[in-house]
């Protein structure tokens, strides 16, 4: 399939989009990084067009593995054999696997064990996968005890097999000793071609020279190719060989029995092994994707819920792998202020590569791969790419007709959740007709709010981008002096094609170039007006930006000035408070001195009337202050909280700060004295389910939760611990009663979950026993 396969064919648009953007090249490189076939299958069967929730799951898995790798805990990279066909086989009744096949199963089980151990090294979302990966210990141990490194059965596979093989070894030794007697017999030294014992047809025989045939009674089992050697079995050795053959048959039967039992054991675990293989494939595939991302300096970028994106350092990952460190990154954003982007510029300037980079990075992110960009990706439910030449001689389609055929399908299916990439729109026909068609297509896609990026050399498309709201214009940079592209996207500027400049540098005849430039100048007059309009818009935008910058600077200055004033006011308040504190201290010292003098005078027996007058005089400054302060209500007084018109009761009185602590809706708060009006005739409302909370300042050692709902009691306990921690306390008591045990269980659960609680215990019997919990705090 070409990169521009027709959308009208039998291939779904998802495959067309992926093929046009070279996703299969990325998938091939990705699969090459996998360590075993299960990871390769995961990569091969992964599809980018899935629900957003699944995309987020893929990215979370990749982030989890990336964090593990950064912490020094990596997954094992090990080659595992393909055993899924063996698992299908052992589930059939009576199926038997060969020793090598069972050895491969054992290798996979060992791989499961290593993966599970690696997952348990870090406590995160992947740790629970270790349970599914753990192989059956008994099956793995049984396979390891039964098979050697070549897949042959060991003597330890069964007690019967061990006994049979012991008998076999004894039988072989017996017959070899017996036959050695023939070889060493002094009268028969010349009978043998070589003094060797040979195995023929599963029987031990001797190599007799054909010329000595009949010298002793024996059975001929074979003859050499030259006919000079006969392989004979002495009649006296027949019984020993027969016994050896029977022992070998018994061994084969026992081996068959052991293999059948091992295959049945594997069959019982086949379902769990398949589940483990799915996890192994996913883990290896994601690990391989992160490894591939290092080749193009990729990063895991979040995928938002809306079909909008804002990227910077956007590059084509395949180009990054081919030319490390040389690919230019660009900033590209669409979907918020603009729904369309028209990119212009010279050939080989990077327009098509930028289109493919955008679409390919979105698909890679949907697959859970790192991308060659930074920023925020958007979620598109479908994508369309009309890129490259899709002419088809067999279908009688020219370049232009093939492009129009694909555009028709795009216009039929594109919507506000679509990403549309159109390369060289309107190319392949008369520029005026192609330009008109290109503008009409762009307008249609703009009307349905499809997120569209298109490239074009046509002047009409540049004018369209400058004159239409929601459409942005950008051009690929080009160095006219060196005739080389810069590959940098320049926003707000249409990239020139530089065709005449390039032709002149290459050496086209001067008269011809002069004529071409004159013709081009006539057509450019209208464009100059558009260019002037563009320059005016750019100047206006720059002026607005400058004004916004000045306004921001003024706001910063005002904020700093206000902060300085606040700091000065705070310092002045602290200074006045300190002076008042010093004045009160001096008054208090003076009063104490006068009292001491009066007491001394009384002790000396002087005039008591004068002493009383002096004592009265020393209290005058304090009476003056007290007279100036309005009378405060007493603790327990009822009255009205004026802002909310709620009846409340005074819990505490702060005369120095002229404030009251009241009980309101199960909470305690401080209010200014002016917001309270005493009225003893008012009745306190009964609040069902309210939490009676005593702050640590009043009752630092006990909180009463009896009669409270569980959620309200939890909140009260949390506030109680907050206050105790703030006041530096290391122990609190919670009175919850015995009852049905709900509140007691809540307190225990709180103590287990809150990191500030170091210990929980029931109170001693004299302190309340099972109805009171004691919490030790950090």
PDB file of C-alpha atoms in Angstrom, residues 611-744:
ATOM      1  CA  UNK A 611      -2.519  53.554 103.743  1.00  0.00           C
ATOM      2  CA  UNK A 612      -6.029  52.871 102.394  1.00  0.00           C
ATOM      3  CA  UNK A 613      -5.988  56.147 100.498  1.00  0.00           C
ATOM      4  CA  UNK A 614      -2.604  55.280  98.928  1.00  0.00           C
ATOM      5  CA  UNK A 615      -3.860  51.834  97.897  1.00  0.00           C
ATOM      6  CA  UNK A 616      -6.950  53.397  96.337  1.00  0.00           C
ATOM      7  CA  UNK A 617      -4.764  55.876  94.487  1.00  0.00           C
ATOM      8  CA  UNK A 618      -2.505  53.116  93.062  1.00  0.00           C
ATOM      9  CA  UNK A 619      -5.542  51.406  91.392  1.00  0.00           C
ATOM     10  CA  UNK A 620      -6.801  54.555  89.718  1.00  0.00           C
ATOM     11  CA  UNK A 621      -5.025  54.012  86.332  1.00  0.00           C
ATOM     12  CA  UNK A 622      -6.524  50.534  85.997  1.00  0.00           C
ATOM     13  CA  UNK A 623     -10.017  51.710  86.948  1.00  0.00           C
ATOM     14  CA  UNK A 624      -9.825  54.353  84.260  1.00  0.00           C
ATOM     15  CA  UNK A 625      -9.131  51.740  81.638  1.00  0.00           C
ATOM     16  CA  UNK A 626     -11.819  49.420  82.961  1.00  0.00           C
ATOM     17  CA  UNK A 627     -14.375  52.229  82.966  1.00  0.00           C
ATOM     18  CA  UNK A 628     -13.579  52.832  79.284  1.00  0.00           C
ATOM     19  CA  UNK A 629     -14.153  49.202  78.355  1.00  0.00           C
ATOM     20  CA  UNK A 630     -17.820  48.210  77.877  1.00  0.00           C
ATOM     21  CA  UNK A 631     -19.198  45.445  80.042  1.00  0.00           C
ATOM     22  CA  UNK A 632     -18.587  41.943  78.689  1.00  0.00           C
ATOM     23  CA  UNK A 633     -21.168  39.135  78.871  1.00  0.00           C
ATOM     24  CA  UNK A 634     -20.391  36.140  80.995  1.00  0.00           C
ATOM     25  CA  UNK A 635     -19.508  32.612  79.862  1.00  0.00           C
ATOM     26  CA  UNK A 636     -22.711  30.629  79.304  1.00  0.00           C
ATOM     27  CA  UNK A 637     -24.785  33.700  78.377  1.00  0.00           C
ATOM     28  CA  UNK A 638     -27.220  33.262  75.482  1.00  0.00           C
ATOM     29  CA  UNK A 639     -27.792  35.819  72.812  1.00  0.00           C
ATOM     30  CA  UNK A 640     -28.075  36.587  69.102  1.00  0.00           C
ATOM     31  CA  UNK A 641     -25.231  36.335  66.568  1.00  0.00           C
ATOM     32  CA  UNK A 642     -26.206  39.431  64.570  1.00  0.00           C
ATOM     33  CA  UNK A 643     -24.742  38.689  61.071  1.00  0.00           C
ATOM     34  CA  UNK A 644     -26.687  35.387  60.782  1.00  0.00           C
ATOM     35  CA  UNK A 645     -29.481  36.186  63.286  1.00  0.00           C
ATOM     36  CA  UNK A 646     -28.752  32.862  65.005  1.00  0.00           C
ATOM     37  CA  UNK A 647     -29.241  32.082  68.718  1.00  0.00           C
ATOM     38  CA  UNK A 648     -25.934  31.014  70.269  1.00  0.00           C
ATOM     39  CA  UNK A 649     -24.147  30.607  73.602  1.00  0.00           C
ATOM     40  CA  UNK A 650     -20.853  32.073  74.800  1.00  0.00           C
ATOM     41  CA  UNK A 651     -18.111  29.516  75.429  1.00  0.00           C
ATOM     42  CA  UNK A 652     -15.184  31.829  76.229  1.00  0.00           C
ATOM     43  CA  UNK A 653     -14.527  35.558  76.703  1.00  0.00           C
ATOM     44  CA  UNK A 654     -11.342  37.350  75.576  1.00  0.00           C
ATOM     45  CA  UNK A 655     -11.476  40.728  77.336  1.00  0.00           C
ATOM     46  CA  UNK A 656      -8.109  41.889  76.015  1.00  0.00           C
ATOM     47  CA  UNK A 657      -9.084  41.455  72.358  1.00  0.00           C
ATOM     48  CA  UNK A 658     -12.747  42.300  72.914  1.00  0.00           C
ATOM     49  CA  UNK A 659     -13.997  39.083  71.356  1.00  0.00           C
ATOM     50  CA  UNK A 660     -16.185  36.096  72.239  1.00  0.00           C
ATOM     51  CA  UNK A 661     -16.050  32.409  71.424  1.00  0.00           C
ATOM     52  CA  UNK A 662     -19.512  31.069  70.568  1.00  0.00           C
ATOM     53  CA  UNK A 663     -21.075  27.701  69.769  1.00  0.00           C
ATOM     54  CA  UNK A 664     -22.799  27.821  66.368  1.00  0.00           C
ATOM     55  CA  UNK A 665     -24.114  24.824  64.410  1.00  0.00           C
ATOM     56  CA  UNK A 666     -21.806  22.410  66.173  1.00  0.00           C
ATOM     57  CA  UNK A 667     -18.717  24.558  65.596  1.00  0.00           C
ATOM     58  CA  UNK A 668     -16.870  27.023  67.787  1.00  0.00           C
ATOM     59  CA  UNK A 669     -15.672  30.331  66.405  1.00  0.00           C
ATOM     60  CA  UNK A 670     -14.402  33.704  67.648  1.00  0.00           C
ATOM     61  CA  UNK A 671     -16.467  36.803  66.866  1.00  0.00           C
ATOM     62  CA  UNK A 672     -16.071  40.518  67.692  1.00  0.00           C
ATOM     63  CA  UNK A 673     -18.028  41.727  70.724  1.00  0.00           C
ATOM     64  CA  UNK A 674     -20.069  44.085  68.525  1.00  0.00           C
ATOM     65  CA  UNK A 675     -21.577  41.121  66.602  1.00  0.00           C
ATOM     66  CA  UNK A 676     -23.225  39.676  69.743  1.00  0.00           C
ATOM     67  CA  UNK A 677     -26.338  40.934  71.561  1.00  0.00           C
ATOM     68  CA  UNK A 678     -27.098  39.268  74.893  1.00  0.00           C
ATOM     69  CA  UNK A 679     -30.662  38.052  75.454  1.00  0.00           C
ATOM     70  CA  UNK A 680     -31.262  35.497  78.241  1.00  0.00           C
ATOM     71  CA  UNK A 681     -34.845  34.883  77.062  1.00  0.00           C
ATOM     72  CA  UNK A 682     -33.709  33.188  73.832  1.00  0.00           C
ATOM     73  CA  UNK A 683     -33.664  29.379  73.600  1.00  0.00           C
ATOM     74  CA  UNK A 684     -30.799  27.484  71.974  1.00  0.00           C
ATOM     75  CA  UNK A 685     -31.912  25.406  68.950  1.00  0.00           C
ATOM     76  CA  UNK A 686     -31.481  21.653  69.066  1.00  0.00           C
ATOM     77  CA  UNK A 687     -29.118  20.598  66.273  1.00  0.00           C
ATOM     78  CA  UNK A 688     -29.556  16.997  65.140  1.00  0.00           C
ATOM     79  CA  UNK A 689     -26.342  15.252  64.204  1.00  0.00           C
ATOM     80  CA  UNK A 690     -24.150  18.247  65.079  1.00  0.00           C
ATOM     81  CA  UNK A 691     -20.664  17.549  66.287  1.00  0.00           C
ATOM     82  CA  UNK A 692     -19.810  18.696  69.815  1.00  0.00           C
ATOM     83  CA  UNK A 693     -16.165  19.588  69.437  1.00  0.00           C
ATOM     84  CA  UNK A 694     -14.035  20.915  72.277  1.00  0.00           C
ATOM     85  CA  UNK A 695     -10.837  22.593  71.175  1.00  0.00           C
ATOM     86  CA  UNK A 696      -7.548  21.438  72.701  1.00  0.00           C
ATOM     87  CA  UNK A 697      -7.198  24.797  74.435  1.00  0.00           C
ATOM     88  CA  UNK A 698     -10.258  24.036  76.624  1.00  0.00           C
ATOM     89  CA  UNK A 699     -10.034  20.257  76.929  1.00  0.00           C
ATOM     90  CA  UNK A 700      -6.689  19.146  75.613  1.00  0.00           C
ATOM     91  CA  UNK A 701      -7.038  15.565  76.750  1.00  0.00           C
ATOM     92  CA  UNK A 702     -10.504  14.369  75.689  1.00  0.00           C
ATOM     93  CA  UNK A 703     -12.965  14.649  72.761  1.00  0.00           C
ATOM     94  CA  UNK A 704     -16.554  13.499  73.273  1.00  0.00           C
ATOM     95  CA  UNK A 705     -18.028  11.841  70.146  1.00  0.00           C
ATOM     96  CA  UNK A 706     -20.953  10.030  71.734  1.00  0.00           C
ATOM     97  CA  UNK A 707     -24.204  10.209  69.826  1.00  0.00           C
ATOM     98  CA  UNK A 708     -22.543  11.534  66.663  1.00  0.00           C
ATOM     99  CA  UNK A 709     -22.841  10.191  63.119  1.00  0.00           C
ATOM    100  CA  UNK A 710     -19.744   8.453  61.817  1.00  0.00           C
ATOM    101  CA  UNK A 711     -18.801  11.039  59.135  1.00  0.00           C
ATOM    102  CA  UNK A 712     -19.351  13.996  61.474  1.00  0.00           C
ATOM    103  CA  UNK A 713     -17.360  12.251  64.207  1.00  0.00           C
ATOM    104  CA  UNK A 714     -14.502  11.612  61.765  1.00  0.00           C
ATOM    105  CA  UNK A 715     -14.320  15.332  60.878  1.00  0.00           C
ATOM    106  CA  UNK A 716     -14.412  16.322  64.562  1.00  0.00           C
ATOM    107  CA  UNK A 717     -11.596  13.890  65.371  1.00  0.00           C
ATOM    108  CA  UNK A 718      -9.516  15.255  62.485  1.00  0.00           C
ATOM    109  CA  UNK A 719      -9.954  18.829  63.782  1.00  0.00           C
ATOM    110  CA  UNK A 720      -9.180  17.709  67.305  1.00  0.00           C
ATOM    111  CA  UNK A 721      -5.889  16.152  66.211  1.00  0.00           C
ATOM    112  CA  UNK A 722      -5.088  19.252  64.124  1.00  0.00           C
ATOM    113  CA  UNK A 723      -5.502  21.467  67.184  1.00  0.00           C
ATOM    114  CA  UNK A 724      -3.522  19.112  69.424  1.00  0.00           C
ATOM    115  CA  UNK A 725      -0.632  18.973  66.943  1.00  0.00           C
ATOM    116  CA  UNK A 726      -0.661  22.764  66.633  1.00  0.00           C
ATOM    117  CA  UNK A 727      -0.474  23.188  70.410  1.00  0.00           C
ATOM    118  CA  UNK A 728       2.408  20.710  70.689  1.00  0.00           C
ATOM    119  CA  UNK A 729       0.496  17.938  72.466  1.00  0.00           C
ATOM    120  CA  UNK A 730       1.607  14.311  72.124  1.00  0.00           C
ATOM    121  CA  UNK A 731      -1.528  12.520  73.399  1.00  0.00           C
ATOM    122  CA  UNK A 732      -5.295  12.929  73.105  1.00  0.00           C
ATOM    123  CA  UNK A 733      -8.224  10.916  74.431  1.00  0.00           C
ATOM    124  CA  UNK A 734     -11.411  10.193  72.487  1.00  0.00           C
ATOM    125  CA  UNK A 735     -14.636   9.345  74.345  1.00  0.00           C
ATOM    126  CA  UNK A 736     -16.798   7.255  71.979  1.00  0.00           C
ATOM    127  CA  UNK A 737     -18.638   4.932  74.344  1.00  0.00           C
ATOM    128  CA  UNK A 738     -19.152   1.212  73.830  1.00  0.00           C
ATOM    129  CA  UNK A 739     -22.588   1.047  72.182  1.00  0.00           C
ATOM    130  CA  UNK A 740     -22.569  -0.895  68.861  1.00  0.00           C
ATOM    131  CA  UNK A 741     -18.864  -0.260  68.296  1.00  0.00           C
ATOM    132  CA  UNK A 742     -19.222   1.895  65.146  1.00  0.00           C
ATOM    133  CA  UNK A 743     -17.471   4.953  66.621  1.00  0.00           C
ATOM    134  CA  UNK A 744     -14.784   2.818  68.275  1.00  0.00           C
TER     135      UNK A 744
END
